[in-house]
Amino acid sequence: MIADGNDQFSLARRMRRMRGSPARRALRRETELTASHFVQPIFVTEDASAAGAIDSMPGVSRLALADVATIAARLRGCGVRSVLLFGIPAAKDSCGHSAGDEDGIVPRAVREVRRGADDMVVITDLCLCAYTDHGHCAPIANGRVLNDESFEMLGRAALAHAAAGADLVAPSGMMDGAVRAVRRSLDANGFADTGILSYAVKYASAFYGPFRDAARSAPSFGDRRSHQMDPANAAEAIEEARLDLDEGADVLMVKPALAYLDVIRRLRERYEGVPIAAYQVSGEYASLVAASERGWLDLQSVALETLTAMRRAGADILITYFAEQAAHWLRESADATAEASR
Ligand code: PBG
């Protein structure tokens, strides 16, 4: 008997039809992950004796200046085309003076990256917390963060980074008006082409713990809740982003990433055409690595899954400690696919 097609098994739509083979799945895939979207954060220490592994971030190190060019060349070789530099200065004081030093740790690291890979997109973190002896992102008086008093130092640090050849500077302290202060300083000194990646939406998150070990930037008292955002808020993020755009931000960042995919999506829809970066922070990295070390998660699968989710949410740029490793994984799976199709 020939089936009339009217039995209960004739479904007009069967989603599995497009999942039946690797090639069908590849055809309907909506989000691609490629190394060209990755930014590798790099910690560079002025005091070479402080270089070495970071306990709470297995696989990540504090680099001595002398190693930066080699690492940059290695990253470029595996397809990672951008780095975010964090400097760990030898000297700290109450105002964070060493941040503005033209020959400070970050400007020197920028030149080293260029020496290793001259077409690298070099982004430099612009916060004072690693340069102040109290570990806060601005000068302090009577236990309070002095917002506007940080502008002069941020402006000077931005110039030092730009003069060394940074492509983008990244004010990360969540001080009101910082983007404007940095933009003005750059423009007034002939650096109109240096961009600003703003940590526009940075939450007061518990996921930064390992970073503060790495960069030696933990606040010696208090916390950062008077300037970083409340994790309970998302509409406020739209206003933060709008202000930074008005002040001259070229790229907007959301940080952390995985717990804030809704915020990435909201900014994506609201500010179509503006590049959005997601920062998968130290605690996100450390938790996946730790679980995989216990054999509870497969690192490659979960890392690539989280990065894909950030792209799917709307991020153009992924700042991640997995950048180099993920670039290798992607290359290996591309090689395997090419092999299979031969
Ligand atoms: C500096 C800064 C922090 C991070 C990036 N820039 C720490 C903080 O705000 O305390 C965190 C990055 C990470 O956790 O990977 N203000």
mmCIF file of N, CA and C in Angstrom, residues 21-132:
data_model
loop_
_atom_site.group_PDB
_atom_site.id
_atom_site.type_symbol
_atom_site.label_atom_id
_atom_site.label_comp_id
_atom_site.label_asym_id
_atom_site.label_seq_id
_atom_site.Cartn_x
_atom_site.Cartn_y
_atom_site.Cartn_z
ATOM 1 N N SER A 21 23.679 15.826 9.180
ATOM 2 C CA SER A 21 25.072 15.550 8.802
ATOM 3 C C SER A 21 25.900 16.782 9.132
ATOM 4 N N PRO A 22 27.216 16.582 9.231
ATOM 5 C CA PRO A 22 28.059 17.747 9.510
ATOM 6 C C PRO A 22 27.856 18.862 8.489
ATOM 7 N N ALA A 23 27.713 18.496 7.228
ATOM 8 C CA ALA A 23 27.580 19.531 6.196
ATOM 9 C C ALA A 23 26.239 20.255 6.310
ATOM 10 N N ARG A 24 25.158 19.532 6.639
ATOM 11 C CA ARG A 24 23.863 20.206 6.829
ATOM 12 C C ARG A 24 23.931 21.161 8.017
ATOM 13 N N ARG A 25 24.570 20.691 9.084
ATOM 14 C CA ARG A 25 24.683 21.555 10.276
ATOM 15 C C ARG A 25 25.510 22.796 9.967
ATOM 16 N N ALA A 26 26.560 22.601 9.161
ATOM 17 C CA ALA A 26 27.409 23.753 8.822
ATOM 18 C C ALA A 26 26.644 24.758 7.979
ATOM 19 N N LEU A 27 25.759 24.251 7.094
ATOM 20 C CA LEU A 27 24.980 25.143 6.225
ATOM 21 C C LEU A 27 24.062 26.058 7.017
ATOM 22 N N ARG A 28 23.466 25.517 8.065
ATOM 23 C CA ARG A 28 22.472 26.340 8.765
ATOM 24 C C ARG A 28 23.046 27.026 10.014
ATOM 25 N N ARG A 29 24.349 26.914 10.216
ATOM 26 C CA ARG A 29 24.957 27.529 11.397
ATOM 27 C C ARG A 29 24.861 29.048 11.314
ATOM 28 N N GLU A 30 24.410 29.671 12.397
ATOM 29 C CA GLU A 30 24.174 31.117 12.392
ATOM 30 C C GLU A 30 25.380 31.922 12.873
ATOM 31 N N THR A 31 26.191 31.304 13.708
ATOM 32 C CA THR A 31 27.274 32.047 14.353
ATOM 33 C C THR A 31 28.602 31.368 14.081
ATOM 34 N N GLU A 32 29.547 32.103 13.562
ATOM 35 C CA GLU A 32 30.872 31.536 13.328
ATOM 36 C C GLU A 32 31.851 32.102 14.348
ATOM 37 N N LEU A 33 32.735 31.248 14.782
ATOM 38 C CA LEU A 33 33.773 31.671 15.713
ATOM 39 C C LEU A 33 35.095 31.632 14.968
ATOM 40 N N THR A 34 35.777 32.776 14.866
ATOM 41 C CA THR A 34 37.093 32.760 14.214
ATOM 42 C C THR A 34 38.084 33.571 15.047
ATOM 43 N N ALA A 35 39.343 33.195 14.911
ATOM 44 C CA ALA A 35 40.390 33.819 15.725
ATOM 45 C C ALA A 35 40.516 35.315 15.446
ATOM 46 N N SER A 36 40.054 35.759 14.289
ATOM 47 C CA SER A 36 40.198 37.187 13.974
ATOM 48 C C SER A 36 39.361 38.075 14.894
ATOM 49 N N HIS A 37 38.443 37.466 15.648
ATOM 50 C CA HIS A 37 37.646 38.252 16.603
ATOM 51 C C HIS A 37 38.244 38.241 18.013
ATOM 52 N N PHE A 38 39.293 37.488 18.199
ATOM 53 C CA PHE A 38 39.831 37.316 19.558
ATOM 54 C C PHE A 38 40.825 38.417 19.943
ATOM 55 N N VAL A 39 40.803 38.755 21.226
ATOM 56 C CA VAL A 39 41.819 39.630 21.809
ATOM 57 C C VAL A 39 42.431 38.873 22.990
ATOM 58 N N GLN A 40 43.748 38.748 22.992
ATOM 59 C CA GLN A 40 44.435 38.058 24.088
ATOM 60 C C GLN A 40 44.884 39.081 25.133
ATOM 61 N N PRO A 41 44.384 38.992 26.367
ATOM 62 C CA PRO A 41 44.907 39.871 27.427
ATOM 63 C C PRO A 41 46.304 39.401 27.822
ATOM 64 N N ILE A 42 47.191 40.355 28.072
ATOM 65 C CA ILE A 42 48.579 40.029 28.442
ATOM 66 C C ILE A 42 48.995 40.886 29.639
ATOM 67 N N PHE A 43 49.567 40.227 30.642
ATOM 68 C CA PHE A 43 50.080 40.947 31.813
ATOM 69 C C PHE A 43 51.584 41.089 31.662
ATOM 70 N N VAL A 44 52.068 42.321 31.777
ATOM 71 C CA VAL A 44 53.505 42.535 31.649
ATOM 72 C C VAL A 44 54.021 43.215 32.914
ATOM 73 N N THR A 45 55.031 42.603 33.518
ATOM 74 C CA THR A 45 55.557 43.152 34.763
ATOM 75 C C THR A 45 56.889 43.861 34.543
ATOM 76 N N GLU A 46 56.998 45.027 35.146
ATOM 77 C CA GLU A 46 58.216 45.815 35.025
ATOM 78 C C GLU A 46 59.352 45.148 35.809
ATOM 79 N N ASP A 47 58.978 44.561 36.946
ATOM 80 C CA ASP A 47 59.953 43.863 37.769
ATOM 81 C C ASP A 47 60.040 42.415 37.267
ATOM 82 N N ALA A 48 61.104 42.125 36.508
ATOM 83 C CA ALA A 48 61.199 40.824 35.836
ATOM 84 C C ALA A 48 61.162 39.664 36.830
ATOM 85 N N SER A 49 61.572 39.919 38.084
ATOM 86 C CA SER A 49 61.576 38.820 39.059
ATOM 87 C C SER A 49 60.154 38.415 39.461
ATOM 88 N N ALA A 50 59.163 39.252 39.114
ATOM 89 C CA ALA A 50 57.761 38.908 39.430
ATOM 90 C C ALA A 50 57.096 38.150 38.283
ATOM 91 N N ALA A 51 57.855 37.884 37.218
ATOM 92 C CA ALA A 51 57.279 37.155 36.080
ATOM 93 C C ALA A 51 57.042 35.704 36.460
ATOM 94 N N GLY A 52 56.104 35.077 35.756
ATOM 95 C CA GLY A 52 55.867 33.652 36.001
ATOM 96 C C GLY A 52 54.395 33.317 36.083
ATOM 97 N N ALA A 53 54.122 32.068 36.419
ATOM 98 C CA ALA A 53 52.749 31.565 36.413
ATOM 99 C C ALA A 53 51.876 32.299 37.430
ATOM 100 N N ILE A 54 50.585 32.383 37.132
ATOM 101 C CA ILE A 54 49.610 32.973 38.050
ATOM 102 C C ILE A 54 48.775 31.808 38.595
ATOM 103 N N ASP A 55 48.890 31.555 39.896
ATOM 104 C CA ASP A 55 48.271 30.352 40.476
ATOM 105 C C ASP A 55 46.788 30.214 40.160
ATOM 106 N N SER A 56 46.062 31.333 40.272
ATOM 107 C CA SER A 56 44.612 31.246 40.115
ATOM 108 C C SER A 56 44.161 31.287 38.653
ATOM 109 N N MET A 57 45.134 31.375 37.719
ATOM 110 C CA MET A 57 44.793 31.354 36.293
ATOM 111 C C MET A 57 45.740 30.398 35.560
ATOM 112 N N PRO A 58 45.559 29.089 35.745
ATOM 113 C CA PRO A 58 46.493 28.137 35.128
ATOM 114 C C PRO A 58 46.590 28.379 33.616
ATOM 115 N N GLY A 59 47.826 28.409 33.129
ATOM 116 C CA GLY A 59 48.015 28.642 31.691
ATOM 117 C C GLY A 59 48.268 30.097 31.347
ATOM 118 N N VAL A 60 48.070 31.008 32.320
ATOM 119 C CA VAL A 60 48.309 32.432 32.077
ATOM 120 C C VAL A 60 49.494 32.864 32.932
ATOM 121 N N SER A 61 50.374 33.704 32.372
ATOM 122 C CA SER A 61 51.553 34.148 33.121
ATOM 123 C C SER A 61 51.664 35.662 33.153
ATOM 124 N N ARG A 62 52.411 36.114 34.145
ATOM 125 C CA ARG A 62 52.904 37.491 34.115
ATOM 126 C C ARG A 62 54.176 37.458 33.289
ATOM 127 N N LEU A 63 54.225 38.276 32.246
ATOM 128 C CA LEU A 63 55.390 38.240 31.360
ATOM 129 C C LEU A 63 56.399 39.307 31.729
ATOM 130 N N ALA A 64 57.677 38.963 31.596
ATOM 131 C CA ALA A 64 58.720 39.977 31.652
ATOM 132 C C ALA A 64 58.738 40.661 30.285
ATOM 133 N N LEU A 65 59.137 41.922 30.287
ATOM 134 C CA LEU A 65 59.176 42.698 29.046
ATOM 135 C C LEU A 65 59.934 41.972 27.931
ATOM 136 N N ALA A 66 60.999 41.300 28.341
ATOM 137 C CA ALA A 66 61.868 40.642 27.364
ATOM 138 C C ALA A 66 61.164 39.516 26.602
ATOM 139 N N ASP A 67 60.029 39.036 27.148
ATOM 140 C CA ASP A 67 59.337 37.921 26.482
ATOM 141 C C ASP A 67 58.176 38.367 25.594
ATOM 142 N N VAL A 68 57.856 39.656 25.654
ATOM 143 C CA VAL A 68 56.625 40.116 25.008
ATOM 144 C C VAL A 68 56.663 39.965 23.485
ATOM 145 N N ALA A 69 57.796 40.309 22.865
ATOM 146 C CA ALA A 69 57.870 40.240 21.401
ATOM 147 C C ALA A 69 57.684 38.806 20.902
ATOM 148 N N THR A 70 58.292 37.861 21.605
ATOM 149 C CA THR A 70 58.173 36.453 21.208
ATOM 150 C C THR A 70 56.724 35.989 21.297
ATOM 151 N N ILE A 71 56.066 36.369 22.391
ATOM 152 C CA ILE A 71 54.666 35.964 22.572
ATOM 153 C C ILE A 71 53.788 36.601 21.494
ATOM 154 N N ALA A 72 54.058 37.867 21.193
ATOM 155 C CA ALA A 72 53.258 38.550 20.168
ATOM 156 C C ALA A 72 53.398 37.831 18.824
ATOM 157 N N ALA A 73 54.626 37.446 18.487
ATOM 158 C CA ALA A 73 54.848 36.751 17.211
ATOM 159 C C ALA A 73 54.124 35.402 17.218
ATOM 160 N N ARG A 74 54.147 34.735 18.377
ATOM 161 C CA ARG A 74 53.484 33.431 18.474
ATOM 162 C C ARG A 74 51.964 33.576 18.304
ATOM 163 N N LEU A 75 51.401 34.616 18.920
ATOM 164 C CA LEU A 75 49.955 34.852 18.790
ATOM 165 C C LEU A 75 49.586 35.132 17.336
ATOM 166 N N ARG A 76 50.369 35.999 16.734
ATOM 167 C CA ARG A 76 50.105 36.373 15.331
ATOM 168 C C ARG A 76 50.166 35.134 14.442
ATOM 169 N N GLY A 77 51.107 34.264 14.764
ATOM 170 C CA GLY A 77 51.287 33.039 13.986
ATOM 171 C C GLY A 77 50.088 32.110 14.057
ATOM 172 N N CYS A 78 49.352 32.156 15.158
ATOM 173 C CA CYS A 78 48.185 31.256 15.225
ATOM 174 C C CYS A 78 46.894 32.008 14.910
ATOM 175 N N GLY A 79 47.007 33.225 14.427
ATOM 176 C CA GLY A 79 45.823 33.926 13.920
ATOM 177 C C GLY A 79 45.180 34.900 14.892
ATOM 178 N N VAL A 80 45.783 35.100 16.074
ATOM 179 C CA VAL A 80 45.246 36.097 17.012
ATOM 180 C C VAL A 80 45.868 37.439 16.649
ATOM 181 N N ARG A 81 45.034 38.410 16.338
ATOM 182 C CA ARG A 81 45.555 39.658 15.768
ATOM 183 C C ARG A 81 45.424 40.855 16.678
ATOM 184 N N SER A 82 45.071 40.600 17.941
ATOM 185 C CA SER A 82 44.936 41.726 18.862
ATOM 186 C C SER A 82 45.288 41.311 20.286
ATOM 187 N N VAL A 83 45.884 42.246 21.014
ATOM 188 C CA VAL A 83 46.199 42.012 22.426
ATOM 189 C C VAL A 83 45.688 43.185 23.264
ATOM 190 N N LEU A 84 45.388 42.878 24.519
ATOM 191 C CA LEU A 84 45.022 43.913 25.499
ATOM 192 C C LEU A 84 46.099 43.882 26.572
ATOM 193 N N LEU A 85 46.831 44.974 26.715
ATOM 194 C CA LEU A 85 47.982 44.998 27.619
ATOM 195 C C LEU A 85 47.632 45.558 28.989
ATOM 196 N N PHE A 86 48.061 44.833 30.019
ATOM 197 C CA PHE A 86 47.977 45.308 31.404
ATOM 198 C C PHE A 86 49.392 45.441 31.937
ATOM 199 N N GLY A 87 49.727 46.589 32.462
ATOM 200 C CA GLY A 87 51.051 46.794 33.022
ATOM 201 C C GLY A 87 51.042 46.598 34.524
ATOM 202 N N ILE A 88 52.116 45.993 35.029
ATOM 203 C CA ILE A 88 52.293 45.884 36.476
ATOM 204 C C ILE A 88 53.578 46.647 36.797
ATOM 205 N N PRO A 89 53.425 47.882 37.315
ATOM 206 C CA PRO A 89 54.594 48.735 37.496
ATOM 207 C C PRO A 89 55.426 48.308 38.708
ATOM 208 N N ALA A 90 56.691 48.694 38.679
ATOM 209 C CA ALA A 90 57.570 48.376 39.814
ATOM 210 C C ALA A 90 57.251 49.288 41.002
ATOM 211 N N ALA A 91 56.823 50.539 40.688
ATOM 212 C CA ALA A 91 56.577 51.486 41.780
ATOM 213 C C ALA A 91 55.129 51.958 41.779
ATOM 214 N N LYS A 92 54.554 52.059 42.986
ATOM 215 C CA LYS A 92 53.197 52.565 43.125
ATOM 216 C C LYS A 92 53.219 53.759 44.081
ATOM 217 N N ASP A 93 52.274 54.706 43.889
ATOM 218 C CA ASP A 93 52.123 55.773 44.877
ATOM 219 C C ASP A 93 50.644 56.129 44.992
ATOM 220 N N SER A 94 50.320 57.133 45.792
ATOM 221 C CA SER A 94 48.902 57.377 46.078
ATOM 222 C C SER A 94 48.141 57.911 44.860
ATOM 223 N N CYS A 95 48.847 58.553 43.906
ATOM 224 C CA CYS A 95 48.160 59.091 42.714
ATOM 225 C C CYS A 95 48.307 58.209 41.483
ATOM 226 N N GLY A 96 49.143 57.199 41.550
ATOM 227 C CA GLY A 96 49.362 56.359 40.374
ATOM 228 C C GLY A 96 50.209 57.043 39.315
ATOM 229 N N HIS A 97 51.202 57.836 39.753
ATOM 230 C CA HIS A 97 52.014 58.610 38.812
ATOM 231 C C HIS A 97 52.652 57.804 37.698
ATOM 232 N N SER A 98 53.115 56.570 38.049
ATOM 233 C CA SER A 98 53.862 55.805 37.039
ATOM 234 C C SER A 98 52.991 55.446 35.833
ATOM 235 N N ALA A 99 51.656 55.578 35.957
ATOM 236 C CA ALA A 99 50.773 55.300 34.815
ATOM 237 C C ALA A 99 51.011 56.284 33.674
ATOM 238 N N GLY A 100 51.475 57.496 34.014
ATOM 239 C CA GLY A 100 51.640 58.531 32.991
ATOM 240 C C GLY A 100 53.039 58.589 32.396
ATOM 241 N N ASP A 101 53.892 57.681 32.829
ATOM 242 C CA ASP A 101 55.290 57.684 32.408
ATOM 243 C C ASP A 101 55.431 57.258 30.941
ATOM 244 N N GLU A 102 56.061 58.121 30.149
ATOM 245 C CA GLU A 102 56.204 57.825 28.712
ATOM 246 C C GLU A 102 57.033 56.589 28.440
ATOM 247 N N ASP A 103 57.885 56.290 29.408
ATOM 248 C CA ASP A 103 58.707 55.100 29.252
ATOM 249 C C ASP A 103 58.313 54.050 30.297
ATOM 250 N N GLY A 104 57.043 54.120 30.703
ATOM 251 C CA GLY A 104 56.515 53.189 31.703
ATOM 252 C C GLY A 104 56.318 51.800 31.109
ATOM 253 N N ILE A 105 55.805 50.916 31.939
ATOM 254 C CA ILE A 105 55.725 49.516 31.540
ATOM 255 C C ILE A 105 54.812 49.312 30.318
ATOM 256 N N VAL A 106 53.695 50.003 30.261
ATOM 257 C CA VAL A 106 52.794 49.781 29.116
ATOM 258 C C VAL A 106 53.380 50.325 27.805
ATOM 259 N N PRO A 107 53.854 51.589 27.782
ATOM 260 C CA PRO A 107 54.471 52.050 26.526
ATOM 261 C C PRO A 107 55.607 51.132 26.055
ATOM 262 N N ARG A 108 56.399 50.651 26.990
ATOM 263 C CA ARG A 108 57.488 49.749 26.573
ATOM 264 C C ARG A 108 56.940 48.431 26.044
ATOM 265 N N ALA A 109 55.892 47.939 26.671
ATOM 266 C CA ALA A 109 55.283 46.687 26.192
ATOM 267 C C ALA A 109 54.659 46.867 24.809
ATOM 268 N N VAL A 110 54.073 48.043 24.567
ATOM 269 C CA VAL A 110 53.485 48.309 23.236
ATOM 270 C C VAL A 110 54.575 48.179 22.171
ATOM 271 N N ARG A 111 55.729 48.777 22.450
ATOM 272 C CA ARG A 111 56.823 48.719 21.458
ATOM 273 C C ARG A 111 57.316 47.293 21.263
ATOM 274 N N GLU A 112 57.313 46.530 22.332
ATOM 275 C CA GLU A 112 57.744 45.126 22.217
ATOM 276 C C GLU A 112 56.754 44.308 21.381
ATOM 277 N N VAL A 113 55.461 44.549 21.581
ATOM 278 C CA VAL A 113 54.465 43.844 20.753
ATOM 279 C C VAL A 113 54.711 44.168 19.289
ATOM 280 N N ARG A 114 54.902 45.446 18.998
ATOM 281 C CA ARG A 114 55.152 45.886 17.610
ATOM 282 C C ARG A 114 56.393 45.213 17.030
ATOM 283 N N ARG A 115 57.403 45.049 17.885
ATOM 284 C CA ARG A 115 58.637 44.427 17.411
ATOM 285 C C ARG A 115 58.376 42.959 17.024
ATOM 286 N N GLY A 116 57.485 42.310 17.777
ATOM 287 C CA GLY A 116 57.196 40.900 17.508
ATOM 288 C C GLY A 116 56.205 40.687 16.374
ATOM 289 N N ALA A 117 55.253 41.603 16.248
ATOM 290 C CA ALA A 117 54.194 41.467 15.241
ATOM 291 C C ALA A 117 53.665 42.865 14.946
ATOM 292 N N ASP A 118 54.198 43.491 13.890
ATOM 293 C CA ASP A 118 53.935 44.935 13.744
ATOM 294 C C ASP A 118 52.502 45.281 13.356
ATOM 295 N N ASP A 119 51.745 44.313 12.831
ATOM 296 C CA ASP A 119 50.367 44.653 12.458
ATOM 297 C C ASP A 119 49.344 44.262 13.526
ATOM 298 N N MET A 120 49.806 43.930 14.709
ATOM 299 C CA MET A 120 48.914 43.577 15.805
ATOM 300 C C MET A 120 48.065 44.800 16.196
ATOM 301 N N VAL A 121 46.789 44.590 16.504
ATOM 302 C CA VAL A 121 45.974 45.670 17.074
ATOM 303 C C VAL A 121 46.273 45.693 18.575
ATOM 304 N N VAL A 122 46.928 46.758 18.999
ATOM 305 C CA VAL A 122 47.347 46.830 20.396
ATOM 306 C C VAL A 122 46.369 47.716 21.180
ATOM 307 N N ILE A 123 45.744 47.112 22.177
ATOM 308 C CA ILE A 123 44.812 47.835 23.053
ATOM 309 C C ILE A 123 45.481 47.910 24.424
ATOM 310 N N THR A 124 45.402 49.056 25.070
ATOM 311 C CA THR A 124 46.057 49.188 26.376
ATOM 312 C C THR A 124 45.032 49.528 27.455
ATOM 313 N N ASP A 125 45.101 48.810 28.560
ATOM 314 C CA ASP A 125 44.205 49.107 29.679
ATOM 315 C C ASP A 125 44.633 50.429 30.316
ATOM 316 N N LEU A 126 43.626 51.246 30.592
ATOM 317 C CA LEU A 126 43.904 52.571 31.122
ATOM 318 C C LEU A 126 43.177 52.711 32.452
ATOM 319 N N CYS A 127 43.730 52.103 33.468
ATOM 320 C CA CYS A 127 43.127 52.262 34.784
ATOM 321 C C CYS A 127 44.280 52.526 35.743
ATOM 322 N N LEU A 128 43.987 53.158 36.846
ATOM 323 C CA LEU A 128 45.063 53.503 37.766
ATOM 324 C C LEU A 128 45.241 52.473 38.877
ATOM 325 N N CYS A 129 44.355 51.467 38.938
ATOM 326 C CA CYS A 129 44.346 50.609 40.131
ATOM 327 C C CYS A 129 45.621 49.781 40.319
ATOM 328 N N ALA A 130 46.336 49.496 39.219
ATOM 329 C CA ALA A 130 47.596 48.754 39.376
ATOM 330 C C ALA A 130 48.751 49.703 39.721
ATOM 331 N N TYR A 131 48.497 51.010 39.634
ATOM 332 C CA TYR A 131 49.563 52.013 39.830
ATOM 333 C C TYR A 131 49.441 52.760 41.150
ATOM 334 N N THR A 132 48.258 52.630 41.789
ATOM 335 C CA THR A 132 48.073 53.320 43.071
ATOM 336 C C THR A 132 48.395 52.358 44.222
#
